XYZ file of C-alpha atoms in Angstrom:
273
model
C -25.429 12.148 13.306
C -24.400 9.636 16.175
C -25.541 6.543 17.127
C -26.240 5.767 20.735
C -25.208 2.430 22.591
C -26.453 1.427 25.935
C -29.119 -0.058 27.882
C -31.486 3.285 28.174
C -33.035 3.900 24.692
C -34.082 7.927 24.308
C -36.749 9.014 21.875
C -37.924 12.660 21.029
C -36.322 15.917 21.718
C -33.845 16.711 24.504
C -32.690 20.372 24.679
C -31.109 20.669 21.036
C -30.677 16.773 20.393
C -33.706 14.471 18.421
C -33.402 10.984 19.338
C -35.229 8.666 16.844
C -34.769 4.853 16.004
C -33.406 3.288 12.589
C -32.797 -0.163 12.063
C -33.116 -1.000 15.598
C -30.529 1.601 16.836
C -31.144 4.882 18.269
C -29.746 7.870 15.967
C -29.230 11.174 17.166
C -29.418 14.672 15.346
C -28.607 18.224 16.622
C -31.161 21.014 15.889
C -29.788 24.048 14.560
C -30.720 27.574 16.050
C -33.898 27.812 13.713
C -35.397 24.556 14.866
C -34.355 22.902 11.766
C -32.025 19.502 11.645
C -28.553 19.749 10.532
C -28.117 18.106 7.000
C -24.933 17.041 5.302
C -24.488 18.994 2.108
C -24.402 17.402 -1.466
C -20.709 18.021 -1.392
C -20.485 16.396 1.908
C -22.114 13.363 0.582
C -20.170 12.823 -2.336
C -16.828 13.480 -0.724
C -17.637 10.626 1.500
C -18.496 8.176 -1.162
C -15.072 9.241 -2.150
C -13.503 8.500 1.090
C -14.963 5.223 0.998
C -13.680 3.998 -2.570
C -10.343 5.301 -1.353
C -10.404 3.522 1.785
C -11.591 0.251 -0.078
C -8.717 0.428 -2.530
C -6.268 0.916 0.783
C -7.842 -2.326 2.290
C -7.631 -4.084 -0.895
C -3.535 -3.273 -1.057
C -3.252 -4.201 2.635
C -4.954 -7.527 1.930
C -2.534 -8.290 -0.986
C 0.428 -7.489 0.652
C -0.799 -9.289 4.040
C 2.374 -11.191 4.492
C 4.688 -8.135 4.502
C 1.953 -6.548 6.474
C 2.341 -8.790 9.250
C 5.835 -9.114 9.635
C 6.624 -5.409 9.032
C 3.776 -3.119 9.415
C 3.351 -0.637 12.306
C 0.181 -0.243 14.364
C -1.152 2.774 12.270
C -0.747 1.239 8.584
C -4.638 1.264 8.006
C -4.689 5.151 8.773
C -1.667 5.724 6.846
C -2.462 3.730 3.750
C -6.059 5.310 4.080
C -4.270 8.800 3.954
C -2.089 7.872 1.262
C -4.907 6.579 -1.201
C -6.782 9.772 -0.046
C -3.799 11.592 -1.528
C -4.090 9.885 -4.837
C -7.801 10.535 -4.990
C -7.220 14.156 -4.346
C -5.440 14.279 -7.742
C -8.480 13.491 -9.680
C -10.563 16.693 -11.203
C -13.442 17.830 -8.877
C -15.787 17.673 -11.802
C -15.702 13.898 -10.512
C -16.549 14.423 -6.891
C -18.691 11.740 -5.728
C -17.676 9.067 -8.349
C -13.897 8.935 -8.142
C -12.110 5.855 -9.418
C -8.470 4.859 -8.729
C -8.001 4.815 -12.393
C -8.492 8.616 -12.525
C -5.796 9.383 -10.027
C -1.887 9.705 -9.558
C -0.813 6.267 -8.721
C 2.702 6.863 -8.684
C 2.201 8.622 -5.303
C 2.074 5.347 -3.612
C 5.547 4.772 -4.553
C 7.459 5.214 -1.472
C 5.178 4.251 0.997
C 6.730 2.808 4.326
C 4.805 0.114 6.353
C 6.864 1.068 9.366
C 6.526 4.539 10.095
C 9.623 4.458 12.520
C 12.050 3.270 9.882
C 12.636 3.917 6.309
C 13.764 1.193 3.883
C 16.720 3.209 2.406
C 18.033 3.576 6.249
C 18.983 -0.186 6.226
C 19.160 -0.762 2.121
C 21.028 1.834 0.462
C 20.446 0.379 -3.117
C 17.154 -1.259 -3.752
C 16.296 -3.321 -6.991
C 16.580 -2.139 -10.548
C 13.339 -2.719 -12.017
C 12.596 -3.427 -15.823
C 9.221 -3.984 -17.325
C 9.471 -5.256 -21.014
C 6.680 -4.648 -23.356
C 5.761 -8.246 -23.380
C 5.089 -7.760 -19.734
C 7.919 -9.788 -18.160
C 9.332 -8.067 -15.094
C 12.980 -8.067 -14.136
C 14.392 -7.414 -10.815
C 18.336 -6.763 -10.240
C 19.898 -6.776 -6.825
C 23.184 -4.666 -6.805
C 26.408 -6.526 -6.289
C 29.140 -5.397 -3.743
C 30.713 -4.801 -0.390
C 27.736 -5.309 2.345
C 28.767 -2.487 4.119
C 28.184 -0.136 1.107
C 24.699 -1.929 0.465
C 23.141 -2.653 4.122
C 23.245 -0.720 7.310
C 25.027 -2.993 9.976
C 23.641 -4.770 12.890
C 26.045 -5.897 15.455
C 23.662 -8.302 17.297
C 22.421 -9.879 14.101
C 24.794 -11.360 11.473
C 22.132 -11.678 8.470
C 19.968 -9.244 6.508
C 16.663 -11.010 5.094
C 14.896 -9.516 1.947
C 11.177 -10.250 1.490
C 9.697 -9.020 -2.073
C 6.229 -9.215 -3.187
C 4.739 -8.008 -6.378
C 0.753 -7.083 -6.868
C -0.980 -6.562 -9.873
C -4.682 -5.568 -10.717
C -7.140 -4.723 -13.224
C -8.522 -1.115 -12.574
C -11.880 -1.838 -14.234
C -12.587 -5.468 -13.176
C -11.806 -8.293 -10.545
C -8.859 -9.610 -12.050
C -5.364 -9.617 -9.941
C -2.101 -11.565 -9.291
C 0.211 -11.820 -6.556
C 3.854 -12.900 -6.590
C 5.853 -13.838 -3.254
C 9.560 -14.143 -3.648
C 11.319 -16.565 -1.199
C 12.948 -15.045 1.549
C 16.558 -14.057 0.830
C 18.802 -14.149 3.332
C 22.607 -12.672 3.300
C 25.299 -12.654 5.411
C 26.377 -9.201 6.487
C 30.289 -10.242 6.475
C 30.584 -11.556 3.139
C 30.627 -9.671 -0.573
C 27.467 -10.012 -2.043
C 27.307 -11.339 -6.056
C 24.171 -9.533 -6.885
C 20.881 -11.529 -7.666
C 18.090 -11.167 -9.993
C 14.614 -12.522 -11.057
C 14.404 -12.471 -14.858
C 11.092 -12.891 -16.944
C 8.443 -12.844 -14.240
C 5.434 -12.868 -15.948
C 2.709 -10.577 -15.446
C -0.834 -10.070 -17.256
C -0.429 -6.458 -18.902
C -3.897 -6.458 -20.566
C -6.092 -3.542 -19.859
C -5.505 -0.676 -17.365
C -4.010 -1.965 -14.347
C -1.789 -1.106 -11.330
C 1.530 -2.898 -10.656
C 2.899 -2.397 -7.092
C 6.299 -3.870 -5.959
C 7.045 -3.994 -2.130
C 10.264 -4.876 -0.307
C 10.838 -5.914 3.370
C 14.192 -5.818 5.145
C 15.048 -7.227 8.366
C 17.786 -8.528 10.729
C 18.213 -12.407 11.850
C 20.580 -14.621 13.499
C 19.219 -17.575 11.919
C 16.825 -18.690 14.609
C 15.183 -15.530 15.211
C 14.899 -11.860 14.000
C 15.484 -8.216 15.083
C 11.682 -6.683 16.456
C 13.574 -3.468 16.983
C 11.479 -1.352 15.308
C 14.133 0.913 14.074
C 16.173 -2.126 12.688
C 13.143 -3.382 10.059
C 11.350 -1.543 7.380
C 9.250 -2.301 4.141
C 8.393 0.048 1.374
C 6.245 0.017 -1.732
C 9.656 0.768 -3.870
C 7.410 0.981 -7.381
C 3.965 1.919 -8.217
C 2.767 1.859 -12.307
C -0.271 2.624 -13.641
C -0.050 0.510 -16.951
C -2.436 0.120 -19.907
C -1.597 -3.024 -22.163
C 1.553 -2.838 -20.999
C 2.681 0.696 -21.456
C 3.030 3.047 -18.443
C 0.847 5.929 -17.990
C 2.377 9.059 -16.757
C -0.367 10.886 -14.759
C -2.693 12.880 -16.950
C -0.803 12.041 -20.442
C -1.114 9.094 -22.845
C 1.990 7.909 -23.976
C 2.676 7.270 -27.579
C 4.686 4.326 -27.312
C 5.754 1.320 -24.886
C 8.707 2.187 -22.647
C 10.981 0.093 -20.627
C 11.780 1.195 -16.963
C 14.937 0.674 -15.490
C 14.811 1.403 -12.217
C 1.563 -17.541 3.206
C 1.429 -18.969 -0.348
C 4.673 -20.116 -2.166
C 4.819 -18.666 -5.686
C 8.000 -20.891 -5.961
C 10.204 -17.819 -6.856
C 13.951 -17.593 -6.143
C 16.684 -14.831 -6.585
C 19.363 -15.832 -8.626
C 22.535 -15.198 -6.989
C 25.786 -14.190 -8.704
């Protein structure tokens, strides 16, 4: 089916095309050889519903990470994130076709999604934060200490590297959500990094939830930043499906709580040293 836009409005049959009005718009459908109209199959209609649900979740994630999208995303992030959510929905049994929900999919597939397709985060930052989720819902992130050469790629034009981190958690069966944005951390590339951490970030772990952590990196000289698309990156570094604080591996139900080692200012800062 197609919708005609223009000054001339058609109605009736033209060769193998049927023109008719719907909601003040001219709609076009093709006639099959036997004279009947092509109609979408039930399977096609159901798949369309699932595509819409996947796209809605992709839009929700983009909106939550809007500051990082604005700073790091390429011009194809909308399409690429939609495709990534469709991949998640493909893990849901076909019996659910037409009524698929994110809660039933393999949410961990979102881990590793790059906001900028031109550069992966690990090309700039060799040792991303280690993440721990405690049974009480508190989240800790630790940045590895060491020589900057061993942690970050060098940049001859810019003496500093900047890190931006956000956490997005939302209810899979409701409207509740929370967003945390950590203040930008600027590190001189010619100094030894003493390490840093964010401890006891309290997150809501009631019910079934998604917890996404995204980290961006770019270079700066203090007054300006590098806009070379090969010199900035942002990635969803962790993606968890949680139920009452318990991490749920796809298609399994854990028996006990596990620990993982791995522009509104919320007032969060890195602790250095």
